Structure formats: structure tokens, C-alpha cells
mmCIF file of C-alpha atoms in Angstrom:
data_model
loop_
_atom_site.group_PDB
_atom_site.id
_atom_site.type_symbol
_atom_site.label_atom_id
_atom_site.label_comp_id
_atom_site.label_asym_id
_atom_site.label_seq_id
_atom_site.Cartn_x
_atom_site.Cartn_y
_atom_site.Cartn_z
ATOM 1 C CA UNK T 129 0.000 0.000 0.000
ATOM 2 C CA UNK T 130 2.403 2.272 1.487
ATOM 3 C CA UNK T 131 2.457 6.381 0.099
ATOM 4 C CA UNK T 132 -0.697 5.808 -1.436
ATOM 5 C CA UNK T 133 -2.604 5.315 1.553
ATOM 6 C CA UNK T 134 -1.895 8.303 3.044
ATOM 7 C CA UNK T 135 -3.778 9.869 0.419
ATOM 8 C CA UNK T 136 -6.736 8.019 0.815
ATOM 9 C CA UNK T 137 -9.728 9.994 2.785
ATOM 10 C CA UNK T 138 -12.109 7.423 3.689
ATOM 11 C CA UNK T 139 -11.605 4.414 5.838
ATOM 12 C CA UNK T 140 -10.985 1.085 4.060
ATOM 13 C CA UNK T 141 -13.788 -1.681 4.544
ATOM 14 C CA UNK T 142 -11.363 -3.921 6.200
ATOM 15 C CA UNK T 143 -10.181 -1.220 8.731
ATOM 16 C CA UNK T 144 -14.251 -0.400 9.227
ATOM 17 C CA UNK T 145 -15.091 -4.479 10.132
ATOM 18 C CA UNK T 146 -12.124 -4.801 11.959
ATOM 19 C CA UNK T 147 -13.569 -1.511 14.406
ATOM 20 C CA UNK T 148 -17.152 -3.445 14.159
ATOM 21 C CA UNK T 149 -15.864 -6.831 15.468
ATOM 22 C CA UNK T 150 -13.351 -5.260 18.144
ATOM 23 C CA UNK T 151 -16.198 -3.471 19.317
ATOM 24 C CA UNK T 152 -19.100 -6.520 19.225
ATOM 25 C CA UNK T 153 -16.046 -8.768 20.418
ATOM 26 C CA UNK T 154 -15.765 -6.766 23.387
ATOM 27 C CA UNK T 155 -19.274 -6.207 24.278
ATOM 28 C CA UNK T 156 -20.089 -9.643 23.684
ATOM 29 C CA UNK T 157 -17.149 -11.532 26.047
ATOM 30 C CA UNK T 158 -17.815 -9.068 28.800
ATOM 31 C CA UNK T 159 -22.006 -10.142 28.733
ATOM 32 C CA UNK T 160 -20.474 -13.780 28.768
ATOM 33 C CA UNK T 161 -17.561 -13.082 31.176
ATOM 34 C CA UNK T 162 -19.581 -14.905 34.242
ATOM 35 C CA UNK T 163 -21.341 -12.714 37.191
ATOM 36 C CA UNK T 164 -21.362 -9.140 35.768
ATOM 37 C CA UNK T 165 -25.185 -9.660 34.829
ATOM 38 C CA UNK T 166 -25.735 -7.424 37.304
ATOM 39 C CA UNK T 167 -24.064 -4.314 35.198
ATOM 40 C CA UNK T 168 -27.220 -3.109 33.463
ATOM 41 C CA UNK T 169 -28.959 -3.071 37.163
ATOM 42 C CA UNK T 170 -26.434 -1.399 38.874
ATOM 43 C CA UNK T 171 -26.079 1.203 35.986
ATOM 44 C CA UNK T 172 -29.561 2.047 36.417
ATOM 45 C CA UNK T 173 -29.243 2.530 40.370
ATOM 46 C CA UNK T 174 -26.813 4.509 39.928
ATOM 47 C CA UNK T 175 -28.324 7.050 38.005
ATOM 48 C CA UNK T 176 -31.050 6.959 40.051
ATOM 49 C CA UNK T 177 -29.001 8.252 43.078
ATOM 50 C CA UNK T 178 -26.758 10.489 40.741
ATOM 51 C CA UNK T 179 -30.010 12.496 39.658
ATOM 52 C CA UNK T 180 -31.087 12.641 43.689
ATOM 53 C CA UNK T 181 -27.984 15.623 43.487
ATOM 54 C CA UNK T 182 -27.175 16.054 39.568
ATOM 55 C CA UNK T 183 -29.199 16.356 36.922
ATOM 56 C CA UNK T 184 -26.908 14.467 34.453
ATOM 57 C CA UNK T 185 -27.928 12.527 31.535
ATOM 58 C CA UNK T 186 -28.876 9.185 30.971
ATOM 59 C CA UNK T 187 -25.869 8.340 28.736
ATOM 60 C CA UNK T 188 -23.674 10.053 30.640
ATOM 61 C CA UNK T 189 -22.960 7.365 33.433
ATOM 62 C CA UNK T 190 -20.919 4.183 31.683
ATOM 63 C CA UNK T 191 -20.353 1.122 33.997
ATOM 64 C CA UNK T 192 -17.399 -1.212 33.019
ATOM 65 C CA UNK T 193 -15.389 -4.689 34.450
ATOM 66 C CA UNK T 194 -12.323 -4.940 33.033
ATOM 67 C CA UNK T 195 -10.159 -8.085 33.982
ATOM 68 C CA UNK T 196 -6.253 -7.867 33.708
ATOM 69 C CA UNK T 197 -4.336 -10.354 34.706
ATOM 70 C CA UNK T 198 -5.614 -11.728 37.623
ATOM 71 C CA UNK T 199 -7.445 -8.879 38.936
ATOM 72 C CA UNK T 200 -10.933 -7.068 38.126
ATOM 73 C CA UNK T 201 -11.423 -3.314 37.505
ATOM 74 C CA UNK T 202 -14.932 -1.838 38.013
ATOM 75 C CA UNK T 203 -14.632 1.243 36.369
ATOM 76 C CA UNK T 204 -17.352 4.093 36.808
ATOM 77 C CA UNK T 205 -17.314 7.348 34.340
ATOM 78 C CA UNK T 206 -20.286 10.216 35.495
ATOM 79 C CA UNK T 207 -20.077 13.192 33.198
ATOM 80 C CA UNK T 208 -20.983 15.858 35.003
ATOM 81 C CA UNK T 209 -23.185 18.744 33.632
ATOM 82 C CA UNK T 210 -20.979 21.761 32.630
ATOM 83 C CA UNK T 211 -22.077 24.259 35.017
ATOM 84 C CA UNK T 212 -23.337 27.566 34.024
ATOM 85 C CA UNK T 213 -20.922 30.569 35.285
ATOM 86 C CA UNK T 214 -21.961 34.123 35.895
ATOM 87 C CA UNK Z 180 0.322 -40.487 23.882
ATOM 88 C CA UNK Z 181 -3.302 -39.444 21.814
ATOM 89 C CA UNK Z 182 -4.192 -36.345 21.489
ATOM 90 C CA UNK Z 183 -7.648 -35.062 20.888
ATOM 91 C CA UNK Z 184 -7.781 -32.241 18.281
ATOM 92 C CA UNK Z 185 -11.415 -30.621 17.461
ATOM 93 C CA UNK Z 186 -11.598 -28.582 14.199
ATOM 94 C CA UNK Z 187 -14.504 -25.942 14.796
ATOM 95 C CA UNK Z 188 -15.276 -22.933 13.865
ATOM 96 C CA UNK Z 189 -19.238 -21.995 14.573
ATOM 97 C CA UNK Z 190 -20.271 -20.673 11.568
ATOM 98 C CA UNK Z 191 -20.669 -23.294 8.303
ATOM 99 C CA UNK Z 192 -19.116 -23.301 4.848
ATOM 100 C CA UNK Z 193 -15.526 -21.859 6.485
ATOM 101 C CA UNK Z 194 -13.652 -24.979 5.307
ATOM 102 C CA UNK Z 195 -13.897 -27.012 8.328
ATOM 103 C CA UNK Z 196 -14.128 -30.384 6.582
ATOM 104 C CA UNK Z 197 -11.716 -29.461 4.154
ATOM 105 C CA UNK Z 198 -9.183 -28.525 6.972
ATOM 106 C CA UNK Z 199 -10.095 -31.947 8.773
ATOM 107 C CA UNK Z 200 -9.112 -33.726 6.017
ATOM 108 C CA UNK Z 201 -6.615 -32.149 4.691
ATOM 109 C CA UNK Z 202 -4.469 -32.069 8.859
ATOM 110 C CA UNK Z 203 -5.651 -35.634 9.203
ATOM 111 C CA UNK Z 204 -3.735 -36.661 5.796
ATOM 112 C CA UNK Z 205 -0.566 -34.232 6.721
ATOM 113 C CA UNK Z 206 -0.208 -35.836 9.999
ATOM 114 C CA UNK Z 207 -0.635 -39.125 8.770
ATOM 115 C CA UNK Z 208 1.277 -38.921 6.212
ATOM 116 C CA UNK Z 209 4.268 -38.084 8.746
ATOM 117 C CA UNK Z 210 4.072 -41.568 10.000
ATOM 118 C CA UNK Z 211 1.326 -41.124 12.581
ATOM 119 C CA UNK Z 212 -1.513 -43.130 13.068
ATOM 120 C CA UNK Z 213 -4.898 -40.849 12.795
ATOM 121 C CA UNK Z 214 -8.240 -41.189 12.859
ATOM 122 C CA UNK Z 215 -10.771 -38.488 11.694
ATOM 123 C CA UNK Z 216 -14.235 -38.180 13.026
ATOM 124 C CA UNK Z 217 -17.194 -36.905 11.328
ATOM 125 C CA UNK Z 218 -19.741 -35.400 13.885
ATOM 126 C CA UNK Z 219 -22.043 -33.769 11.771
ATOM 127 C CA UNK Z 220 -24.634 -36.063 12.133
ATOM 128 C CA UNK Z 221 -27.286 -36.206 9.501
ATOM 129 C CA UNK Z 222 -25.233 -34.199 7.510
ATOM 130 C CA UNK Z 223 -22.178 -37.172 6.368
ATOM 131 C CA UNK Z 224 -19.716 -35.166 4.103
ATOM 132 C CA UNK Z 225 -16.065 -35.778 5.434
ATOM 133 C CA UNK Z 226 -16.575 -39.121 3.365
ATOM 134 C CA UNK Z 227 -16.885 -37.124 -0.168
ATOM 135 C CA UNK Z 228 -14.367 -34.807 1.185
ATOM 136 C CA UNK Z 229 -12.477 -37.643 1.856
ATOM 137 C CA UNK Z 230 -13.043 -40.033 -0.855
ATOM 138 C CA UNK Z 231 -14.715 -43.017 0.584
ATOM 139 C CA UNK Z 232 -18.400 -42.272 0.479
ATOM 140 C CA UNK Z 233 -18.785 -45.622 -1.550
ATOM 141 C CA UNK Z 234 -16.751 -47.619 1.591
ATOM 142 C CA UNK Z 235 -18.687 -46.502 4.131
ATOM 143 C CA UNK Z 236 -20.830 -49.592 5.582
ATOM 144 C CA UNK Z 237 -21.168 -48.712 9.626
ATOM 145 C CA UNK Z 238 -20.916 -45.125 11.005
ATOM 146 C CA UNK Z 239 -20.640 -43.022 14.043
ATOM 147 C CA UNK Z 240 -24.139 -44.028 15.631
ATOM 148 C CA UNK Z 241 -23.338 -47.679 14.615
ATOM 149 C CA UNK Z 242 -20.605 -47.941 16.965
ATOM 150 C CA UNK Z 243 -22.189 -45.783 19.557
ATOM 151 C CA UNK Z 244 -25.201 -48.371 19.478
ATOM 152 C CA UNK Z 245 -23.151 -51.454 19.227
ATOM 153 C CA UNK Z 246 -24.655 -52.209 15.713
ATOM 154 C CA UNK Z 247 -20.904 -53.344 15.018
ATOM 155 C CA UNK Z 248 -17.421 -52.532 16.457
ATOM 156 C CA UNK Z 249 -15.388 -49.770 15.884
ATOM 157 C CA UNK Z 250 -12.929 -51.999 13.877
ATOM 158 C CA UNK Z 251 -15.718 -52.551 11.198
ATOM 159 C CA UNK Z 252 -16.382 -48.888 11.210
ATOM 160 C CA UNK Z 253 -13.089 -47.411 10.405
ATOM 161 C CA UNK Z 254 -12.359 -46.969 7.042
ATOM 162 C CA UNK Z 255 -8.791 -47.359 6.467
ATOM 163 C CA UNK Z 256 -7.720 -44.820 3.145
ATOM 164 C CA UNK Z 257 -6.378 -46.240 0.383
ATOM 165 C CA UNK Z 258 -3.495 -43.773 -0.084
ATOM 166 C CA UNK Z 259 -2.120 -43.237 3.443
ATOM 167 C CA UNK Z 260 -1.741 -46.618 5.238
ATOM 168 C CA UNK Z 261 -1.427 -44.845 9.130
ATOM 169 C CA UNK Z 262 -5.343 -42.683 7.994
ATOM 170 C CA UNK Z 263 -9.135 -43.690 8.702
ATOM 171 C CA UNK Z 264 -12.032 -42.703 8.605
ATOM 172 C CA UNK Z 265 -15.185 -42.600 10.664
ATOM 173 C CA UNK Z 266 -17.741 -41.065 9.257
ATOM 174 C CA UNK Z 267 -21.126 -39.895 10.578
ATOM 175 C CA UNK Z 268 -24.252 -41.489 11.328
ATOM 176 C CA UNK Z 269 -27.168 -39.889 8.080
ATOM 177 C CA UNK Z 270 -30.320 -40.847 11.468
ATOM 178 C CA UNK Z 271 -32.372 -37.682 12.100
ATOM 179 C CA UNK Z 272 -32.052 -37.797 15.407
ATOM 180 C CA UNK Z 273 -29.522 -36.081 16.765
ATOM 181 C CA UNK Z 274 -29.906 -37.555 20.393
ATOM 182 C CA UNK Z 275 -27.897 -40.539 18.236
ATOM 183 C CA UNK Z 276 -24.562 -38.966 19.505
ATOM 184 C CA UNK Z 277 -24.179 -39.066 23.369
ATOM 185 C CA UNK Z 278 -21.629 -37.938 25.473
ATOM 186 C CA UNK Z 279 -21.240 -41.200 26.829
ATOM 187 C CA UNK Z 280 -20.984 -42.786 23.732
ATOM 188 C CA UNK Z 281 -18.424 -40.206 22.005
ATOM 189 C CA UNK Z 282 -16.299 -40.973 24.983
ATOM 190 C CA UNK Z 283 -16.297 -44.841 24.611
ATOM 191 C CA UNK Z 284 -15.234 -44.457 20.922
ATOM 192 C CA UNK Z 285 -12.371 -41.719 21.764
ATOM 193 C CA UNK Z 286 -11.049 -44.405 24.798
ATOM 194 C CA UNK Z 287 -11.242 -47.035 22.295
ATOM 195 C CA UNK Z 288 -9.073 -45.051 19.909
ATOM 196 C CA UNK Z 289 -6.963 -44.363 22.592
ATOM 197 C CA UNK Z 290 -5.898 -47.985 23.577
ATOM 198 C CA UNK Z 291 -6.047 -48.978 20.036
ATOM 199 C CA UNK Z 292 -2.494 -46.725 19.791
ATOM 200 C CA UNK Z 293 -3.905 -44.162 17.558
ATOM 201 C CA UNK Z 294 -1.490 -41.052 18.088
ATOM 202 C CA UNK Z 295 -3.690 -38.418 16.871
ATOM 203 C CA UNK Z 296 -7.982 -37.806 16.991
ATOM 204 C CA UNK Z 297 -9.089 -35.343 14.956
ATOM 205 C CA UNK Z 298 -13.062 -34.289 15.248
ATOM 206 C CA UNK Z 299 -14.744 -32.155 12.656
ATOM 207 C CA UNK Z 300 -17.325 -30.258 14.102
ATOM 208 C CA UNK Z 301 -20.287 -29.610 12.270
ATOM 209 C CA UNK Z 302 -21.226 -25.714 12.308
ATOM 210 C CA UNK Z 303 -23.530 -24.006 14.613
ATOM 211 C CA UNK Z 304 -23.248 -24.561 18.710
ATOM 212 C CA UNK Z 305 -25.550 -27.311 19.379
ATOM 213 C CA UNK Z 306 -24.989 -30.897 20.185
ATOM 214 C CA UNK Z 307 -22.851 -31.807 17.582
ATOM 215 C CA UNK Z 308 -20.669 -29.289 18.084
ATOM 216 C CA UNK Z 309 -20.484 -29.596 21.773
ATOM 217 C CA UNK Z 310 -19.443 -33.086 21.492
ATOM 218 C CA UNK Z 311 -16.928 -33.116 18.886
ATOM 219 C CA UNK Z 312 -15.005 -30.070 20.815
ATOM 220 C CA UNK Z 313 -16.141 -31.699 24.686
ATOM 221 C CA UNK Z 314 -13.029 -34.038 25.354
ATOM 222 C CA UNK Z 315 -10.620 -32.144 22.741
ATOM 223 C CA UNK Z 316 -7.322 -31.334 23.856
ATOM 224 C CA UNK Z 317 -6.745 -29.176 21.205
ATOM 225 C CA UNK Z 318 -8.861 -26.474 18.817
ATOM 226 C CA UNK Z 319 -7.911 -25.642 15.872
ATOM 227 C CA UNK Z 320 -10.602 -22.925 14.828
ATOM 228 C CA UNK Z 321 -11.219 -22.219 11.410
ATOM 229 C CA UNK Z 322 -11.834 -18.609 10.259
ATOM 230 C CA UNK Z 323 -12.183 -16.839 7.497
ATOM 231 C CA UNK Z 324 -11.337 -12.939 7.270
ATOM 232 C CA UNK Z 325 -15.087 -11.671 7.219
ATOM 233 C CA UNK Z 326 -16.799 -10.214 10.253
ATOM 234 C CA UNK Z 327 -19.564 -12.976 10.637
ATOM 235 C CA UNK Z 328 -16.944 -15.613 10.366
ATOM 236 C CA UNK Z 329 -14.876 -14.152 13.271
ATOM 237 C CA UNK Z 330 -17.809 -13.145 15.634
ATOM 238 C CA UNK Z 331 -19.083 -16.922 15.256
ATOM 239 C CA UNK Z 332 -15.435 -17.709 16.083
ATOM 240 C CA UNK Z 333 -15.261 -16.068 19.244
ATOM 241 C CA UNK Z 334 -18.489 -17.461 20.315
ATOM 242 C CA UNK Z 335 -16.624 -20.898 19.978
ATOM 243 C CA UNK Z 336 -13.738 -19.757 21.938
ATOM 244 C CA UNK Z 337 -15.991 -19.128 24.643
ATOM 245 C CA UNK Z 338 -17.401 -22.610 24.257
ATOM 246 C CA UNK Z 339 -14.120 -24.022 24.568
ATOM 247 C CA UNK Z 340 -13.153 -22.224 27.669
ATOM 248 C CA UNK Z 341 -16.074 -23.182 29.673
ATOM 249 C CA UNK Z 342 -18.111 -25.844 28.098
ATOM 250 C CA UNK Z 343 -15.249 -28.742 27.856
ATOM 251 C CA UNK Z 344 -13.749 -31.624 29.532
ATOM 252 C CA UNK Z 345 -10.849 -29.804 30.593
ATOM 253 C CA UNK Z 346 -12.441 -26.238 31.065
ATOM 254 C CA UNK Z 347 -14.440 -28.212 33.704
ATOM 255 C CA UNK Z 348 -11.084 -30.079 35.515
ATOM 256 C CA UNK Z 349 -9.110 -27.140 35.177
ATOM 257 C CA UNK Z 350 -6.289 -28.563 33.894
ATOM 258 C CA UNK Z 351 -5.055 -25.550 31.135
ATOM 259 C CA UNK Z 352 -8.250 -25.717 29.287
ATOM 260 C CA UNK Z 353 -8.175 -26.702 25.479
ATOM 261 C CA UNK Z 354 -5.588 -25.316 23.340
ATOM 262 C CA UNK Z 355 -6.851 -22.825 21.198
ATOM 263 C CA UNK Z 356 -5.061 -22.153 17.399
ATOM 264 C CA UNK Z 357 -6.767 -20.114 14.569
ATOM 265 C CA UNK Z 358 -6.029 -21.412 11.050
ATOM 266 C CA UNK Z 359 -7.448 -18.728 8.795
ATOM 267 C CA UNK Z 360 -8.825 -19.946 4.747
ATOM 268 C CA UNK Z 361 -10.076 -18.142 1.740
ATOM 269 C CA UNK Z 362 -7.153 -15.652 2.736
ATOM 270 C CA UNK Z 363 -6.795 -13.145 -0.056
ATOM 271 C CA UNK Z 364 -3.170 -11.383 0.363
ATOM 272 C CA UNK Z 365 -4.745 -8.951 -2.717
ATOM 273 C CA UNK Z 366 -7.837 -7.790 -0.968
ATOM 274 C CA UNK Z 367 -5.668 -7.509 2.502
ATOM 275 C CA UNK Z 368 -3.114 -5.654 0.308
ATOM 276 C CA UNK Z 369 -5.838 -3.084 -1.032
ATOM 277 C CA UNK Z 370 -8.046 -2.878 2.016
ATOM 278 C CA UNK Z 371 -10.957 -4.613 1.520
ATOM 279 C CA UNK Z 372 -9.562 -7.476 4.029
ATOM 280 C CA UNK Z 373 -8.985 -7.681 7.145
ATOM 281 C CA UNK Z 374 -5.192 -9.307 7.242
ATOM 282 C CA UNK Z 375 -3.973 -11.952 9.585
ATOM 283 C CA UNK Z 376 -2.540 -9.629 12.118
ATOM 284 C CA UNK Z 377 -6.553 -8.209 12.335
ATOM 285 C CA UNK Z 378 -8.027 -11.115 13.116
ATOM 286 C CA UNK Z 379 -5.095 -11.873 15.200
ATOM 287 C CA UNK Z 380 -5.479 -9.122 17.246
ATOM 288 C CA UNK Z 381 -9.494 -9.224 17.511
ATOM 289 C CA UNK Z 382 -9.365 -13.167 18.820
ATOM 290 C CA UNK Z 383 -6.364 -12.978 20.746
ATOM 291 C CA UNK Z 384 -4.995 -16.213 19.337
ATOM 292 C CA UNK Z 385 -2.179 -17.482 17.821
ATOM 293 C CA UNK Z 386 -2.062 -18.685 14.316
ATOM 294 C CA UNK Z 387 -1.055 -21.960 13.216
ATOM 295 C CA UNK Z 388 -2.001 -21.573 9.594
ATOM 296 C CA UNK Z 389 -3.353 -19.037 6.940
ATOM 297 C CA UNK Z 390 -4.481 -21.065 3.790
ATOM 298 C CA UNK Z 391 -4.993 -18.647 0.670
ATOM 299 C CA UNK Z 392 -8.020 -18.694 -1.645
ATOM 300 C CA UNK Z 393 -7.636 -21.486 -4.373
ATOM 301 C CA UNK Z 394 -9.285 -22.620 -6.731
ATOM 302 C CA UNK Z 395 -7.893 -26.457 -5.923
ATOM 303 C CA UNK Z 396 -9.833 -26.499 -3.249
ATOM 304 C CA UNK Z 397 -12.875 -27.067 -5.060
ATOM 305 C CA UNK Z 398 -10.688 -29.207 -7.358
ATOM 306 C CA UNK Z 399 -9.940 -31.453 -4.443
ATOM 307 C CA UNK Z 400 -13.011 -32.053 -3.181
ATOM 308 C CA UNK Z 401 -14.744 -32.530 -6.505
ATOM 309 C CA UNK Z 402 -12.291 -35.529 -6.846
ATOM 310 C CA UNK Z 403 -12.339 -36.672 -3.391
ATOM 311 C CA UNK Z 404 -8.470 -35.932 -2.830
ATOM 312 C CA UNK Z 405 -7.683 -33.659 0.280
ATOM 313 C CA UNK Z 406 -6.398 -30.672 -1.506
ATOM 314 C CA UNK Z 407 -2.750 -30.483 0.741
ATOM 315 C CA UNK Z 408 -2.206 -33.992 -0.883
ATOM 316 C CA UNK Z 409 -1.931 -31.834 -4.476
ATOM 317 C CA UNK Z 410 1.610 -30.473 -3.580
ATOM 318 C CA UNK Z 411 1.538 -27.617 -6.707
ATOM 319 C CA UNK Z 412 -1.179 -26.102 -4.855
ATOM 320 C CA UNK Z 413 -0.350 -22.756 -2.451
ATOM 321 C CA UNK Z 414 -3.092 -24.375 -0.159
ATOM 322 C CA UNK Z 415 -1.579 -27.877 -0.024
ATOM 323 C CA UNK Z 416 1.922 -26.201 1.133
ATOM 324 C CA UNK Z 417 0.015 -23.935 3.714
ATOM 325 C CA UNK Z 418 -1.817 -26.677 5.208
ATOM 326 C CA UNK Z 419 1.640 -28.403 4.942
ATOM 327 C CA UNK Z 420 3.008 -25.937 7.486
ATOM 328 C CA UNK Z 421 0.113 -25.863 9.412
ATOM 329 C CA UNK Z 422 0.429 -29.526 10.656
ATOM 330 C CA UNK Z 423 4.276 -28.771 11.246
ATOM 331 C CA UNK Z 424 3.751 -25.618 13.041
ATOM 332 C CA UNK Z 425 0.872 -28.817 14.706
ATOM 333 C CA UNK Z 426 3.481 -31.049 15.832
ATOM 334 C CA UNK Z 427 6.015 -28.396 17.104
ATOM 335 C CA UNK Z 428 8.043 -27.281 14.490
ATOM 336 C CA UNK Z 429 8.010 -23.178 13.599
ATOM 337 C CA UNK Z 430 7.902 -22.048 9.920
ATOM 338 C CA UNK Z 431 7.116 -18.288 9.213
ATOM 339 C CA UNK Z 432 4.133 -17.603 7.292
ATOM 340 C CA UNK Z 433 3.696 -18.078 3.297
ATOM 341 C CA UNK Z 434 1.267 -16.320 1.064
ATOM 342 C CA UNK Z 435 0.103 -13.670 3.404
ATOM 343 C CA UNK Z 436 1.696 -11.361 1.012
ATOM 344 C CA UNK Z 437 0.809 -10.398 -2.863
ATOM 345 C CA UNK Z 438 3.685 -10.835 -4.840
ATOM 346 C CA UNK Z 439 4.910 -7.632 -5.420
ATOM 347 C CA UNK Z 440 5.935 -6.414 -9.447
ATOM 348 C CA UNK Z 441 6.344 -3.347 -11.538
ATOM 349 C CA UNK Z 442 7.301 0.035 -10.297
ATOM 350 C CA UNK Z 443 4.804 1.377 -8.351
ATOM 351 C CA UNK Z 444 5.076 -1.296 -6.331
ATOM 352 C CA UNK Z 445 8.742 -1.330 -5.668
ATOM 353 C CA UNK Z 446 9.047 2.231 -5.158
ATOM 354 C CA UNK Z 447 5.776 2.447 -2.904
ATOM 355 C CA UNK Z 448 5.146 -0.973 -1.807
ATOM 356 C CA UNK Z 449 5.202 -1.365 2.272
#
């Protein structure tokens, strides 16, 4: 391929499946992973106490378990609201 | 020592049968006694792939049922004395194949001396696939470079970390190899495939054998010959290396790459 790729402006289909499939590969180990059914649940807790304080936005929490060797990560993201100055 | 090897791969029509044969031959032809196992029941084909449809006289289910002995149901090929053949059982009922009965027929094999098993799964994840892959020390599954291919794949991979004899004891689990087919170094070269490193990367696996698109292929099985037993052929050599990189020996990877010619591609070519 080499120069001529650089020149190229949209994504080749390979590169797009490849994205797909790391992405549905991902999603679907984790939902088979063992125990974390209870991700979607505590998700929606969550939010529920979030909102008691912050109005943030449904999308805006994202609930992850991450294993790396040997251990497990639970990783929780909130985006906050940007507050409104002055 | 036996040892067990599934070929799988979840979805159909990836070349699982055609890999079957075409390891069973390799090893065989090595010296080692091998027997290869058709467990797509109701759905024979290893035998055409294989070349003794006309031979076969007891199947799987036979033996399972004790219709005859395992003895009378091997077919012993006609070109590699150390090869046979059992093929599968053409019954609608799929409750034909039981657990209990796979197992008897593996232990058989086993004191009978034979050095390698090999089990072609038939596609999909139900029964016949969780048998052939249950009491397999070994995977090799087969994948081609195409997003349903290697979603299916990984489903299997899951399968064979939980849902198997050794998952279960804990022993190291099955070991897992990907042997991609219907690779197209072209289509990798001008994007429109993923390339072995892709699917490398997306499975996690290593790769024991990348088998290029060929027309011999349909050659082969049209004549009943496993193709890797046509030497000219770029996917007998690749299968080739794929039972040495099998048995322990390393060999780099051949035709992952288009050949590269004229200018262009020598003064731009990666």
C-alpha cells in the first residue's frame, strides 16, 4: 500500500469491520464473562441516586469490568453537567 | 500419547471439513496413526471430502449403538496406510450422539495406539458441536477474514473455555489455534480485508495456519483428494506448514503477502 494510503480519505472496509468486530467482540465476552449480569442493574441505580444531586444525563454514566491479569477493575465514568458561570 | 484435536469454527461453509481432512492426511502422512471423526450427524460429508463415500458400511451411531465394532467402522484410506475414517451417522435424530458414547469411541481409539484424533465439528453450537469439541485437547478454529466468520469464532472460543472436559477439571483448558482460509493477500493488500494480524489481534490467538483462496480447493473435493495432498497447490503447502507448526516445528508464514511487481510497487510498496 504504502504512500498511497496516506492519500486516501475514507476508511478502508477492512479497517471499518475490523472496528465493528473489536467493538461486538468486546461487548459480547464481557455479557459472557460470568457474574457481571448485574451491570445493566447497577447502571440504572446509579443514576437513580446520581439524579437525587445532579441532573446528568442518561448516557452520561458508563459502567465497566475490566479483567487484567488476575485482577478485576470496576470502572465508573459520570459526566458531570458543565455548570453555568456568571 | 493421543491427542484429541477438534476442528470448529461456529459458523458453516468456512472450510472445516476441508481442513479436517486435509491435517488428518498431513499428519498421517508423517508416519502417525490418525483417525478423523465426522460429527455432523445427519449431515455425512467428510466421506466425499475424503473419498470413501462408496466404503462406508457402519458409522458413528453404529458404533455408539453397538450395531458393530469400531474396527468394522473405520475406514482405512487407500493412499495413506497410518489414515481412517469414521464417518457420521445420516439418522435424524440427533440424540444418536451421546456424550457417553463419544467418549467410549475416543477411549477405544486411545488404547487402540492411535497417536492423533481429529473431530470435525459440524457448524452451529448445538450438540454436535459440543461433542466433537467436549473431550478435545486441542482447537484448531477455522476462520475466514469476514466479520460474521470471526464473531461466530469467538463465540466458539468461549465454548471451549467453559463448556469442555478440561475447562471443567481445570487442567489448562483446550488449546486454542486459529487457522485462517479463503485468505486473499490482494484484498488484505488493497483494504478490503482484514489481514492476519486483524483477526489476530481481535481473537487474541495465535495462528497456526493461513491457507490462501484457491481454486484447488474445489478441485480437491470434486475428486475426493484432500487438496494439501496436491503439492503444486499454495493451499496444499500452507496446510503443509500448518500440521508442522501442529506437531512443534516453527515455519514463518507463506502467502500472506501479494507478490509484489512493476514500479509502483517497488518504489511504494510497504
Amino acid at each position: 500500500m504504502g504512500l498511497l494510503a496516506l492519500f486516501r480519505r475514507t476508511p478502508s472496509s477492512a479497517s471499518v469491520a475490523k472496528e465493528r468486530l473489536r467493538i461486538i467482540v468486546a461487548q459480547e465476552r464481557s455479557a459472557r464473562g460470568g457474574g457481571p449480569d448485574y451491570l445493566p442493574l447497577l447502571r440504572r441505580e446509579l443514576l437513580e441516586v446520581i439524579r437525587k444531586y445532579v441532573n446528568v444525563d442518561p448516557d452520561a454514566i458508563q459502567v465497566s469490568l475490566e479483567r487484567e491479569d488476575g485482577h478485576e477493575v470496576l470502572e465508573l465514568s459520570v459526566a458531570l453537567p458543565e455548570r453555568k458561570t456568571g | 500419547m493421543t491427542e484429541i484435536i477438534v476442528v470448529t469454527s461456529g459458523k458453516g461453509g468456512v472450510g472445516k471439513t476441508t481442513t479436517s481432512a486435509s491435517l488428518a492426511c498431513g499428519i498421517a502422512r508423517r508416519g502417525k496413526r490418525v483417525a478423523v471423526l465426522d460429527f455432523d450427524i445427519g449431515l455425512r460429508n467428510l466421506d466425499l471430502i475424503m473419498g470413501c463415500e462408496r466404503r462406508v458400511v457402519y458409522d458413528f451411531v453404529n458404533v455408539i449403538q453397538g450395531d458393530c465394532t469400531l474396527k468394522q467402522a473405520l475406514i482405512k484410506d487407500k493412499r495413506i496406510e497410518t489414515l481412517y475414517v469414521l464417518a457420521a451417522s445420516q439418522t435424524r435424530d440427533k440424540d444418536a450422539l451421546t456424550q457417553e458414547g463419544v467418549r467410549r469411541v475416543l477411549d477405544e481409539l486411545t488404547a487402540d495406539g492411535f497417536d492423533y484424533i481429529i473431530c470435525d465439528s459440524p457448524a452451529g453450537i448445538e450438540k454436535g458441536a459440543h461433542l466433537a469439541m467436549y473431550f478435545a485437547d486441542r482447537a484448531v478454529v477455522v476462520v475466514n477474514p469476514e466479520v460474521s466468520s470471526v464473531r461466530d469464532s469467538d463465540r466458539i472460543l468461549g465454548l471451549l473455555a467453559s463448556k469442555t472436559h478440561r475447562a471443567e477439571q481445570g487442567n489448562g483448558g483446550v488449546k486454542e489455534h486459529l487457522l485462517l482460509t479463503r485468505y486473499s493477500p490482494k484484498r488484505v493488500a488493497s483494504g478490503e480485508m482484514m489481514s492476519v494480524d486483524d483477526v489476530k489481534e481481535i481473537l487474541g490467538l495465535d495462528v497456526i495456519g493461513v491457507v490462501p483462496e484457491s481454486q484447488d480447493v474445489l478441485t480437491a473435493s470434486n475428486a475426493g483428494t484432500p487438496v494439501i495432498l496436491n503439492e503444486q497447490s499454495e493451499a496444499s503447502q500452507a496446510y503443509e506448514d500448518a500440521v508442522a507448526r501442529l506437531l512443534g516445528e516453527s515455519k514463518p508464514l507463506r502467502f500472506i503477502e501479494e507478490p509484489k511487481k512493476g514500479f509502483f510497487a517497488r518504489m511504494f510498496g510497504g
